[in-house]
CSV table of C-alpha atoms in Angstrom, one decimal:
chain,number,residue,atom,x,y,z
V,1,ALA,CA,4.5,7.3,9.0
V,2,THR,CA,4.1,5.7,13.0
V,3,CYS,CA,0.1,4.5,13.9
V,4,GLU,CA,-0.2,5.4,17.5
V,5,LEU,CA,-2.8,3.2,19.4
V,6,GLN,CA,-6.0,5.2,20.5
V,7,GLY,CA,-8.1,2.6,22.4
V,8,VAL,CA,-7.7,-0.3,23.7
V,9,LEU,CA,-7.2,-3.9,22.2
V,10,ILE,CA,-8.5,-7.2,24.1
V,11,GLY,CA,-7.7,-10.5,22.7
V,12,LEU,CA,-9.4,-13.9,24.4
V,13,ASP,CA,-8.7,-17.4,23.1
V,14,LEU,CA,-8.7,-20.6,25.0
V,15,LEU,CA,-5.0,-21.2,24.3
V,16,PRO,CA,-2.3,-18.9,25.7
V,17,MET,CA,-0.8,-16.3,23.4
V,18,GLU,CA,2.7,-14.7,23.0
V,19,PRO,CA,2.5,-11.2,24.6
V,20,ILE,CA,2.0,-8.3,21.7
V,21,ASP,CA,2.5,-4.6,22.9
V,22,GLY,CA,-0.7,-2.8,23.4
V,23,VAL,CA,-2.6,-5.9,23.6
V,24,GLN,CA,-4.6,-7.3,27.2
V,25,PHE,CA,-5.2,-10.9,26.7
V,26,ILE,CA,-7.4,-12.8,28.7
V,27,GLN,CA,-7.2,-16.7,28.4
V,28,GLY,CA,-10.5,-18.9,29.0
V,29,ASP,CA,-13.5,-19.7,27.4
V,30,PHE,CA,-15.9,-17.1,26.3
V,31,ARG,CA,-18.6,-19.5,27.0
V,32,GLU,CA,-17.9,-19.2,31.0
V,33,GLU,CA,-19.2,-16.4,33.2
V,34,THR,CA,-16.2,-15.9,34.6
V,35,VAL,CA,-14.0,-15.4,31.5
V,36,LEU,CA,-16.7,-13.1,30.3
V,37,ALA,CA,-16.8,-10.9,33.5
V,38,GLN,CA,-12.6,-10.7,33.0
V,39,LEU,CA,-14.0,-9.3,29.5
V,40,LYS,CA,-16.3,-6.7,31.4
V,41,ASP,CA,-13.7,-5.7,34.2
V,42,ALA,CA,-11.3,-5.2,31.0
V,43,LEU,CA,-14.0,-2.4,29.4
V,44,ARG,CA,-14.7,-1.1,33.1
V,45,LEU,CA,-13.7,2.6,32.9
V,46,ALA,CA,-12.7,4.6,36.4
V,47,ASP,CA,-15.8,6.0,36.8
V,48,GLY,CA,-17.6,2.0,37.0
V,49,SER,CA,-19.1,2.7,33.4
V,50,TYR,CA,-17.9,0.7,30.4
V,51,ARG,CA,-16.2,1.8,27.7
V,52,THR,CA,-18.2,1.2,24.4
V,53,VAL,CA,-16.1,-1.1,21.9
V,54,ASP,CA,-16.0,-0.5,18.0
V,55,LEU,CA,-15.3,-3.9,17.0
V,56,VAL,CA,-15.7,-7.2,17.8
V,57,VAL,CA,-14.1,-9.9,16.2
V,58,SER,CA,-14.8,-13.5,16.8
V,59,ASP,CA,-13.6,-16.6,15.3
V,60,MET,CA,-14.4,-19.1,17.6
V,61,ALA,CA,-15.7,-22.3,16.5
V,62,PRO,CA,-16.6,-25.8,18.4
V,63,ASN,CA,-15.1,-28.8,17.9
V,64,LEU,CA,-17.0,-30.2,15.3
V,65,SER,CA,-18.6,-33.7,15.5
V,66,GLY,CA,-19.4,-34.5,12.3
V,67,VAL,CA,-23.2,-34.7,13.3
V,68,ASP,CA,-24.6,-31.3,10.9
V,69,SER,CA,-27.2,-30.9,13.3
V,70,VAL,CA,-25.3,-31.0,16.8
V,71,ASP,CA,-22.3,-29.0,14.9
V,72,ALA,CA,-24.9,-26.5,13.4
V,73,ALA,CA,-26.2,-25.8,16.9
V,74,ARG,CA,-23.0,-25.4,18.4
V,75,ILE,CA,-21.8,-23.1,15.7
V,76,GLU,CA,-25.4,-21.0,16.3
V,77,HIS,CA,-24.7,-21.0,20.2
V,78,LEU,CA,-21.2,-19.3,19.8
V,79,VAL,CA,-22.7,-16.7,17.6
V,80,GLU,CA,-25.5,-15.6,19.3
V,81,LEU,CA,-22.8,-15.4,22.6
V,82,ALA,CA,-20.9,-13.1,20.0
V,83,VAL,CA,-24.1,-11.4,19.0
V,84,ASP,CA,-25.6,-10.8,22.6
V,85,PHE,CA,-21.8,-9.2,23.9
V,86,THR,CA,-22.0,-7.2,20.9
V,87,ARG,CA,-25.7,-5.8,22.0
V,88,GLU,CA,-24.5,-4.8,25.2
V,89,HIS,CA,-21.1,-3.5,24.7
V,90,VAL,CA,-20.4,-2.1,20.8
V,91,ARG,CA,-21.2,1.6,20.2
V,92,ARG,CA,-23.9,2.4,17.6
V,93,ASP,CA,-22.3,2.2,14.5
V,94,GLY,CA,-19.8,-0.5,15.6
V,95,ALA,CA,-19.3,-3.7,13.7
V,96,LEU,CA,-19.0,-7.5,14.7
V,97,VAL,CA,-17.4,-9.9,12.5
V,98,VAL,CA,-18.1,-14.0,13.1
V,99,LYS,CA,-16.6,-16.9,11.4
V,100,LEU,CA,-19.2,-19.4,10.0
V,101,PHE,CA,-19.8,-22.7,7.8
V,102,HIS,CA,-22.1,-23.0,5.3
V,103,GLY,CA,-24.7,-25.9,6.5
V,104,GLY,CA,-27.4,-25.9,9.0
V,105,ALA,CA,-27.0,-22.9,11.1
V,106,TYR,CA,-26.0,-20.2,8.0
V,107,ALA,CA,-29.4,-19.0,7.2
V,108,PRO,CA,-30.7,-18.4,11.0
V,109,LEU,CA,-27.8,-16.9,11.7
V,110,VAL,CA,-28.0,-14.4,8.8
V,111,LYS,CA,-31.4,-14.0,9.9
V,112,LEU,CA,-30.0,-12.9,13.3
V,113,PHE,CA,-27.8,-10.4,11.8
V,114,LYS,CA,-30.4,-8.9,9.8
V,115,ASP,CA,-32.6,-8.3,12.8
V,116,THR,CA,-29.3,-7.0,14.4
V,117,PHE,CA,-27.8,-4.9,12.3
V,118,ARG,CA,-28.5,-2.6,9.2
V,119,VAL,CA,-25.7,-3.9,7.0
V,120,VAL,CA,-24.9,-7.4,6.9
V,121,LYS,CA,-22.0,-8.7,4.6
V,122,PRO,CA,-21.1,-12.1,4.2
V,123,ILE,CA,-17.2,-12.6,3.2
V,124,LYS,CA,-15.1,-15.1,1.7
V,125,PRO,CA,-11.7,-13.9,2.2
V,126,LYS,CA,-9.0,-15.1,-0.4
V,127,SER,CA,-7.4,-16.8,2.0
V,128,SER,CA,-9.7,-19.1,2.7
V,129,ARG,CA,-9.4,-22.6,0.5
V,130,ASP,CA,-12.0,-23.1,-2.6
V,131,LYS,CA,-13.5,-26.1,-1.3
V,132,SER,CA,-13.7,-24.7,2.4
V,133,SER,CA,-17.3,-23.9,3.6
V,134,GLU,CA,-16.2,-21.3,5.8
V,135,THR,CA,-17.2,-17.5,5.4
V,136,PHE,CA,-17.5,-14.4,7.7
V,137,LEU,CA,-20.5,-12.5,8.0
V,138,VAL,CA,-19.9,-8.9,9.1
V,139,GLY,CA,-22.5,-6.9,10.9
V,140,LEU,CA,-22.4,-2.9,10.9
V,141,GLY,CA,-24.5,-0.5,12.7
V,142,LEU,CA,-26.5,-1.5,15.7
V,143,LYS,CA,-30.4,-1.2,15.5
V,144,ARG,CA,-31.4,-1.2,18.5
V,145,TRP,CA,-30.5,2.8,18.7
């Protein structure tokens, strides 16, 4: 059985990526307005409106300094940017998945997700090392509708 893509896949990363059939790639920093503008342009339809997004997956992570409060603030900022983008572009029953680390930013970000989404689920993937504080937070269905 073959599966034919019925939508658009857009990847965005700081580092270059080998081309993948059916994926539009933007190289740059999501925190920069010019890069965010490129992403929004990729979502623009012929009539000037924007397509709604089904899913945003963010594995953005800052370079860690080792200072918990600084690292927590950096992680929180990146997740807030992903949530803001999701609020603006994801369809009502769409989803956001972000990578988090247990620490100072965890509780406030779970609260942000609970304020934003109808369903919030923390997930520790089997592929993640047992000792790693890495976890993923999934938000389903925006509350703003």
